[in-house]
Amino acid sequence: QRLWPTFMATFKRKCASLCPTPFEGQICRQYSSGSAYPSVSLSTPLPGIPKPVFASVDGQEKYETKITTLENGLKVASQNKFGQFCTVGILVNSGSRHEAKYPSGIAHFLEKLSFSSTAQFESKDEILLTLEKHGGICDCQTSRDTTMYAVSAEVKGLDTVVNLLSDAVLQPRLLDEEIEMTRMAVRFELEDLNMRPDPEPLLTEMIHAAAYRGNTVGLPRFCPPENVEKIDRKLLHKYLQSYYCPQRMVLAGVGVEHEQLVQCARKYLLNVKPVWGASTPANVDKSVAQYTGGIVKMVKDMSDVSLGPTPIPELTHIMIGLESCSFLEDDFIPFAVLNMMMGGGGSFSAGGPGKGMFTRLYLNVLNRHHWMYNATSYHHSYEDSGLLCIHASADPRQVREMVEIITREFIQMTGTAGEMELERAKTQLKSMLMMNLESRPVIFEDVGRQVLATGKRKLPHELCELISNVTASDIKRVTTKMLRSKPAVAALGDLTELPSYEDIQAALSSKDGRLPRIYRLFR
């Protein structure tokens, strides 16, 4: 209250300096206190106020990916990101595709054995307790071509994290009891795979086996039951000796300073001798994926897959695929746009355009054929080949009709894409890309996989530019090329009505995608 008169006097003086008198051609408004101020438009700077200085951007990406190659050939890649947590991991160019000279299932075993006891840590519990001090979690995932060991933790614990990763990857003990526990886990997973209501993982295995029969990415990703007892420490060490060498590894980090990560890599990954001895990278399998096409069938009773108050009806699942391209080729982006344009999903998927309700498999298939339970497009791409496929499911009695609907969709891909549907697919693809790259673990995987495959990383804005440049003629060109390949077919369930492989191949070679007519005297 005592300061109020002083404040009002100062305020009146300021007003007077802005508008000394109301008779100098200025329009002034009268305050109730008697003072006046000029009526200045909101788009005009206020008189007497210092000119603001705004922050400017120099046009360079603030957080570009930095890459350093150490003396032993190991690459260190990092992407800075605001926040107190980071995701750091080691990616190895090793997966089920490299098991041609070994019993299939080694990569599956290594995934289950990850972060078990090591030279420094007595057990998995000790590793988890160490990470807990830094609010951390760990995970290992294997795919057909990459094995990924990752840890998310506080940035302050970076030194501990890299030390732990180095130990988990290069110094695992692989004790007999751990291998026996892994055998049990693998057996359980194989049983679960055959009992799951969602057959998508099993169908993906089958379509790869059909498309690349007996080679590279066509080799089983899950350990076959007959190989569970064959895999032991000696065999694992022999495999690790060939594939777990520094030249085939990337240490990737997101949310860390690059120099700090390089420093940790030099400390824990530069002169470390692995538990299996010297590496022998000369024994690496360098086979190139050979697309063969073909059919894999599994007759299975699907009537009791999901019992309960809302059981899933008995369905037959069909997946048809054709060869696309490697992710290193320029055509990879048009294929990604085509996959987005096909879209699809389940018949009960709720939501509007953002959920893909305007994609071709919704408009042409699910909306027109009420008996179709599912129709979804998938695109699998590797460093030397790729596979674009459509998965559909329906009642076993309507399998023939369902197969014809899929083959017609493949043939219609060669038609000219509408301007609006092409723009929608491109926008959806960019939106999905940018939304996924907001997540720190996704950025980590993107950085690691790109650097492992190409030695550099394309930034999101570069990818968005490539997507924007895709035209209808690009889509037509890649589709025409794709339809020249032999189809790969995977079929699961009651296959009484399944057309022959030759009929499916004939349909995909025809102009309208129709199956050859069959005439029956008795039904």
Coordinates of N, CA and C in Angstrom, one line a residue, residues 385-499:
S385 N 17.4 -58.0 -50.7 CA 16.1 -58.4 -51.3 C 14.9 -57.8 -50.5
G386 N 13.7 -58.1 -50.9 CA 12.6 -57.6 -50.2 C 11.3 -58.4 -50.6
L387 N 10.3 -58.3 -49.8 CA 9.0 -59.0 -50.0 C 7.8 -58.2 -49.6
L388 N 6.9 -57.9 -50.6 CA 5.7 -57.2 -50.3 C 4.6 -58.3 -50.4
C389 N 3.8 -58.4 -49.3 CA 2.8 -59.4 -49.2 C 1.5 -58.9 -48.6
I390 N 0.4 -59.6 -48.9 CA -0.9 -59.4 -48.4 C -1.4 -60.6 -47.6
H391 N -1.8 -60.3 -46.4 CA -2.3 -61.4 -45.5 C -3.8 -61.2 -45.4
A392 N -4.6 -62.3 -45.7 CA -6.0 -62.3 -45.6 C -6.5 -63.5 -44.9
S393 N -7.7 -63.4 -44.2 CA -8.3 -64.5 -43.5 C -9.8 -64.5 -43.7
A394 N -10.4 -65.7 -43.8 CA -11.8 -65.8 -44.0 C -12.2 -67.2 -43.6
D395 N -13.5 -67.5 -43.7 CA -14.1 -68.8 -43.4 C -13.5 -69.8 -44.4
P396 N -13.2 -71.0 -44.0 CA -12.5 -72.0 -44.9 C -13.3 -72.3 -46.2
R397 N -14.6 -72.1 -46.2 CA -15.4 -72.4 -47.4 C -15.2 -71.3 -48.4
Q398 N -14.7 -70.2 -48.1 CA -14.6 -69.0 -49.0 C -13.1 -68.7 -49.4
V399 N -12.2 -69.7 -49.2 CA -10.8 -69.5 -49.4 C -10.5 -69.2 -50.9
R400 N -11.1 -69.9 -51.8 CA -10.9 -69.7 -53.2 C -11.2 -68.3 -53.6
E401 N -12.4 -67.8 -53.2 CA -12.9 -66.5 -53.5 C -11.9 -65.4 -52.9
M402 N -11.5 -65.7 -51.7 CA -10.6 -64.8 -51.0 C -9.2 -64.6 -51.8
V403 N -8.7 -65.8 -52.2 CA -7.4 -65.8 -53.0 C -7.6 -64.9 -54.2
E404 N -8.7 -65.1 -54.9 CA -9.0 -64.3 -56.1 C -9.0 -62.8 -55.9
I405 N -9.6 -62.5 -54.7 CA -9.7 -61.0 -54.4 C -8.3 -60.5 -54.2
I406 N -7.4 -61.2 -53.5 CA -6.0 -60.8 -53.3 C -5.3 -60.6 -54.6
T407 N -5.4 -61.6 -55.5 CA -4.7 -61.6 -56.8 C -5.2 -60.4 -57.6
R408 N -6.5 -60.1 -57.6 CA -7.0 -59.0 -58.3 C -6.4 -57.7 -57.8
E409 N -6.3 -57.6 -56.5 CA -5.7 -56.4 -55.9 C -4.2 -56.2 -56.3
F410 N -3.5 -57.3 -56.4 CA -2.1 -57.2 -56.9 C -2.1 -56.7 -58.3
I411 N -3.0 -57.2 -59.2 CA -3.0 -56.8 -60.6 C -3.4 -55.3 -60.7
Q412 N -4.4 -54.9 -59.8 CA -4.9 -53.5 -59.9 C -3.8 -52.5 -59.4
M413 N -2.8 -53.0 -58.8 CA -1.7 -52.1 -58.3 C -1.0 -51.4 -59.5
T414 N -1.0 -52.1 -60.7 CA -0.3 -51.6 -61.9 C -1.1 -50.5 -62.5
G415 N -2.4 -50.3 -62.2 CA -3.1 -49.1 -62.7 C -2.5 -47.8 -62.1
T416 N -2.9 -46.7 -62.8 CA -2.4 -45.4 -62.3 C -3.0 -45.0 -61.0
A417 N -2.2 -44.7 -60.0 CA -2.7 -44.3 -58.7 C -3.4 -42.9 -58.8
G418 N -4.5 -42.7 -58.1 CA -5.2 -41.4 -58.1 C -4.4 -40.4 -57.3
E419 N -4.5 -39.2 -57.7 CA -3.6 -38.1 -57.1 C -3.9 -38.0 -55.6
M420 N -5.2 -38.1 -55.3 CA -5.6 -37.9 -53.8 C -5.1 -39.1 -53.0
E421 N -5.3 -40.4 -53.5 CA -4.8 -41.5 -52.7 C -3.3 -41.6 -52.6
L422 N -2.6 -41.1 -53.6 CA -1.2 -41.1 -53.6 C -0.7 -40.1 -52.5
E423 N -1.3 -38.9 -52.6 CA -0.9 -37.8 -51.6 C -1.2 -38.3 -50.2
R424 N -2.4 -38.9 -50.0 CA -2.8 -39.4 -48.7 C -1.8 -40.4 -48.2
A425 N -1.4 -41.4 -49.1 CA -0.4 -42.4 -48.7 C 0.9 -41.8 -48.3
K426 N 1.4 -40.8 -49.1 CA 2.7 -40.2 -48.8 C 2.6 -39.4 -47.5
T427 N 1.5 -38.7 -47.3 CA 1.4 -38.0 -46.0 C 1.3 -38.9 -44.8
Q428 N 0.6 -40.0 -45.0 CA 0.5 -41.0 -43.9 C 1.9 -41.6 -43.5
L429 N 2.6 -41.9 -44.6 CA 4.0 -42.5 -44.4 C 4.9 -41.5 -43.7
K430 N 4.8 -40.2 -44.1 CA 5.7 -39.2 -43.4 C 5.2 -39.0 -42.0
S431 N 3.9 -39.0 -41.8 CA 3.4 -38.8 -40.5 C 3.8 -39.9 -39.5
M432 N 3.7 -41.2 -40.0 CA 4.1 -42.4 -39.3 C 5.6 -42.3 -38.9
L433 N 6.4 -42.0 -39.9 CA 7.9 -41.9 -39.8 C 8.2 -40.9 -38.7
M434 N 7.6 -39.7 -38.8 CA 8.0 -38.6 -37.8 C 7.4 -38.9 -36.4
M435 N 6.3 -39.5 -36.4 CA 5.7 -39.9 -35.0 C 6.5 -41.0 -34.4
N436 N 7.0 -42.0 -35.1 CA 7.8 -43.0 -34.5 C 9.1 -42.5 -34.1
L437 N 9.7 -41.5 -34.8 CA 11.0 -41.0 -34.5 C 11.0 -39.9 -33.4
E438 N 9.8 -39.8 -32.7 CA 9.8 -39.0 -31.5 C 10.2 -39.9 -30.3
S439 N 10.2 -41.2 -30.5 CA 10.5 -42.1 -29.4 C 12.0 -42.4 -29.4
R440 N 12.6 -42.3 -28.2 CA 14.1 -42.5 -28.1 C 14.6 -43.9 -28.5
P441 N 13.9 -45.0 -28.1 CA 14.4 -46.3 -28.5 C 14.2 -46.5 -30.0
V442 N 13.2 -45.9 -30.7 CA 13.1 -46.0 -32.1 C 14.2 -45.3 -32.8
I443 N 14.6 -44.1 -32.3 CA 15.7 -43.3 -32.9 C 16.9 -44.2 -32.8
F444 N 17.1 -44.8 -31.6 CA 18.3 -45.6 -31.4 C 18.4 -46.8 -32.5
E445 N 17.3 -47.4 -32.7 CA 17.2 -48.6 -33.6 C 17.5 -48.0 -35.1
D446 N 16.9 -46.9 -35.4 CA 17.1 -46.3 -36.7 C 18.5 -46.0 -37.0
V447 N 19.2 -45.3 -36.0 CA 20.6 -44.9 -36.1 C 21.4 -46.1 -36.3
G448 N 21.2 -47.1 -35.4 CA 22.1 -48.3 -35.4 C 21.9 -49.1 -36.6
R449 N 20.7 -49.3 -37.1 CA 20.5 -50.2 -38.3 C 21.0 -49.5 -39.5
Q450 N 20.8 -48.2 -39.7 CA 21.3 -47.5 -40.9 C 22.8 -47.5 -40.9
V451 N 23.5 -47.2 -39.8 CA 24.9 -47.1 -39.8 C 25.5 -48.5 -40.0
L452 N 24.9 -49.5 -39.4 CA 25.4 -50.9 -39.6 C 25.3 -51.3 -41.1
A453 N 24.2 -50.9 -41.8 CA 24.0 -51.3 -43.1 C 24.8 -50.5 -44.1
T454 N 24.8 -49.2 -43.9 CA 25.4 -48.3 -44.9 C 26.6 -47.4 -44.5
G455 N 26.8 -47.4 -43.2 CA 28.0 -46.6 -42.7 C 27.6 -45.1 -42.5
K456 N 26.3 -44.8 -42.8 CA 25.9 -43.4 -42.6 C 24.4 -43.4 -42.2
R457 N 23.8 -42.2 -42.0 CA 22.4 -42.2 -41.7 C 21.7 -41.1 -42.4
K458 N 20.6 -41.5 -43.1 CA 19.7 -40.5 -43.7 C 18.8 -39.9 -42.6
L459 N 18.8 -38.5 -42.6 CA 18.0 -37.9 -41.5 C 16.5 -37.8 -41.9
P460 N 15.6 -37.7 -41.0 CA 14.2 -37.7 -41.3 C 13.7 -36.7 -42.4
H461 N 14.3 -35.5 -42.4 CA 13.9 -34.6 -43.4 C 14.3 -35.0 -44.8
E462 N 15.4 -35.7 -44.9 CA 15.9 -36.3 -46.2 C 14.9 -37.4 -46.7
L463 N 14.5 -38.2 -45.8 CA 13.5 -39.3 -46.1 C 12.2 -38.7 -46.5
C464 N 11.8 -37.7 -45.8 CA 10.5 -37.0 -46.1 C 10.5 -36.4 -47.5
E465 N 11.7 -35.8 -47.9 CA 11.8 -35.3 -49.2 C 11.8 -36.4 -50.3
L466 N 12.4 -37.5 -50.0 CA 12.3 -38.6 -51.0 C 10.9 -39.2 -51.1
I467 N 10.2 -39.2 -50.0 CA 8.8 -39.6 -50.1 C 7.9 -38.7 -50.9
S468 N 8.1 -37.4 -50.7 CA 7.4 -36.3 -51.4 C 7.6 -36.4 -52.9
N469 N 8.8 -36.9 -53.3 CA 9.2 -37.0 -54.8 C 8.6 -38.2 -55.5
V470 N 8.0 -39.1 -54.8 CA 7.4 -40.3 -55.4 C 6.2 -39.9 -56.3
T471 N 6.2 -40.4 -57.5 CA 5.1 -40.1 -58.4 C 4.3 -41.3 -58.7
A472 N 3.1 -41.2 -59.4 CA 2.3 -42.3 -59.8 C 3.0 -43.2 -60.7
S473 N 3.8 -42.6 -61.6 CA 4.6 -43.5 -62.5 C 5.6 -44.3 -61.8
D474 N 6.2 -43.8 -60.7 CA 7.1 -44.7 -59.9 C 6.4 -45.9 -59.3
I475 N 5.2 -45.7 -58.8 CA 4.4 -46.8 -58.3 C 4.1 -47.8 -59.4
K476 N 3.7 -47.3 -60.5 CA 3.4 -48.2 -61.6 C 4.6 -49.0 -62.1
R477 N 5.8 -48.3 -62.1 CA 7.0 -49.0 -62.6 C 7.4 -50.1 -61.6
V478 N 7.4 -49.8 -60.3 CA 7.9 -50.8 -59.3 C 6.9 -52.0 -59.2
T479 N 5.6 -51.7 -59.4 CA 4.6 -52.8 -59.4 C 4.7 -53.7 -60.6
T480 N 4.9 -53.1 -61.8 CA 5.1 -53.9 -63.0 C 6.3 -54.8 -62.8
K481 N 7.4 -54.3 -62.3 CA 8.6 -55.1 -62.0 C 8.3 -56.2 -61.0
M482 N 7.6 -55.9 -60.0 CA 7.3 -56.8 -58.9 C 6.4 -58.0 -59.4
L483 N 5.5 -57.7 -60.3 CA 4.6 -58.8 -60.8 C 5.3 -59.7 -61.8
R484 N 6.5 -59.5 -62.2 CA 7.2 -60.4 -63.0 C 7.8 -61.6 -62.2
S485 N 7.9 -61.4 -60.9 CA 8.4 -62.5 -60.0 C 7.4 -63.5 -59.7
K486 N 7.9 -64.7 -59.4 CA 7.0 -65.8 -59.0 C 6.4 -65.5 -57.6
P487 N 5.1 -65.9 -57.4 CA 4.5 -65.6 -56.1 C 5.1 -66.5 -55.0
A488 N 5.1 -66.0 -53.8 CA 5.3 -66.8 -52.6 C 4.0 -67.0 -51.8
V489 N 3.6 -68.2 -51.5 CA 2.3 -68.4 -50.8 C 2.5 -69.1 -49.5
A490 N 1.8 -68.6 -48.5 CA 1.8 -69.3 -47.2 C 0.3 -69.5 -46.8
A491 N -0.1 -70.8 -46.5 CA -1.5 -71.1 -46.2 C -1.6 -71.9 -44.9
L492 N -2.5 -71.5 -44.0 CA -2.6 -72.0 -42.7 C -4.1 -72.3 -42.3
G493 N -4.4 -73.5 -41.9 CA -5.8 -73.8 -41.5 C -6.4 -74.9 -42.3
D494 N -7.7 -74.9 -42.5 CA -8.4 -75.8 -43.4 C -8.2 -75.4 -44.8
L495 N -7.4 -76.2 -45.6 CA -7.0 -75.8 -46.9 C -7.8 -76.6 -48.0
T496 N -8.9 -77.1 -47.7 CA -9.7 -77.9 -48.7 C -10.0 -77.1 -50.0
E497 N -10.3 -75.8 -49.8 CA -10.7 -75.0 -51.0 C -9.6 -74.2 -51.5
L498 N -8.4 -74.4 -51.1 CA -7.2 -73.6 -51.5 C -6.9 -73.9 -53.0
P499 N -6.8 -72.9 -53.9 CA -6.5 -73.2 -55.3 C -5.0 -73.7 -55.4

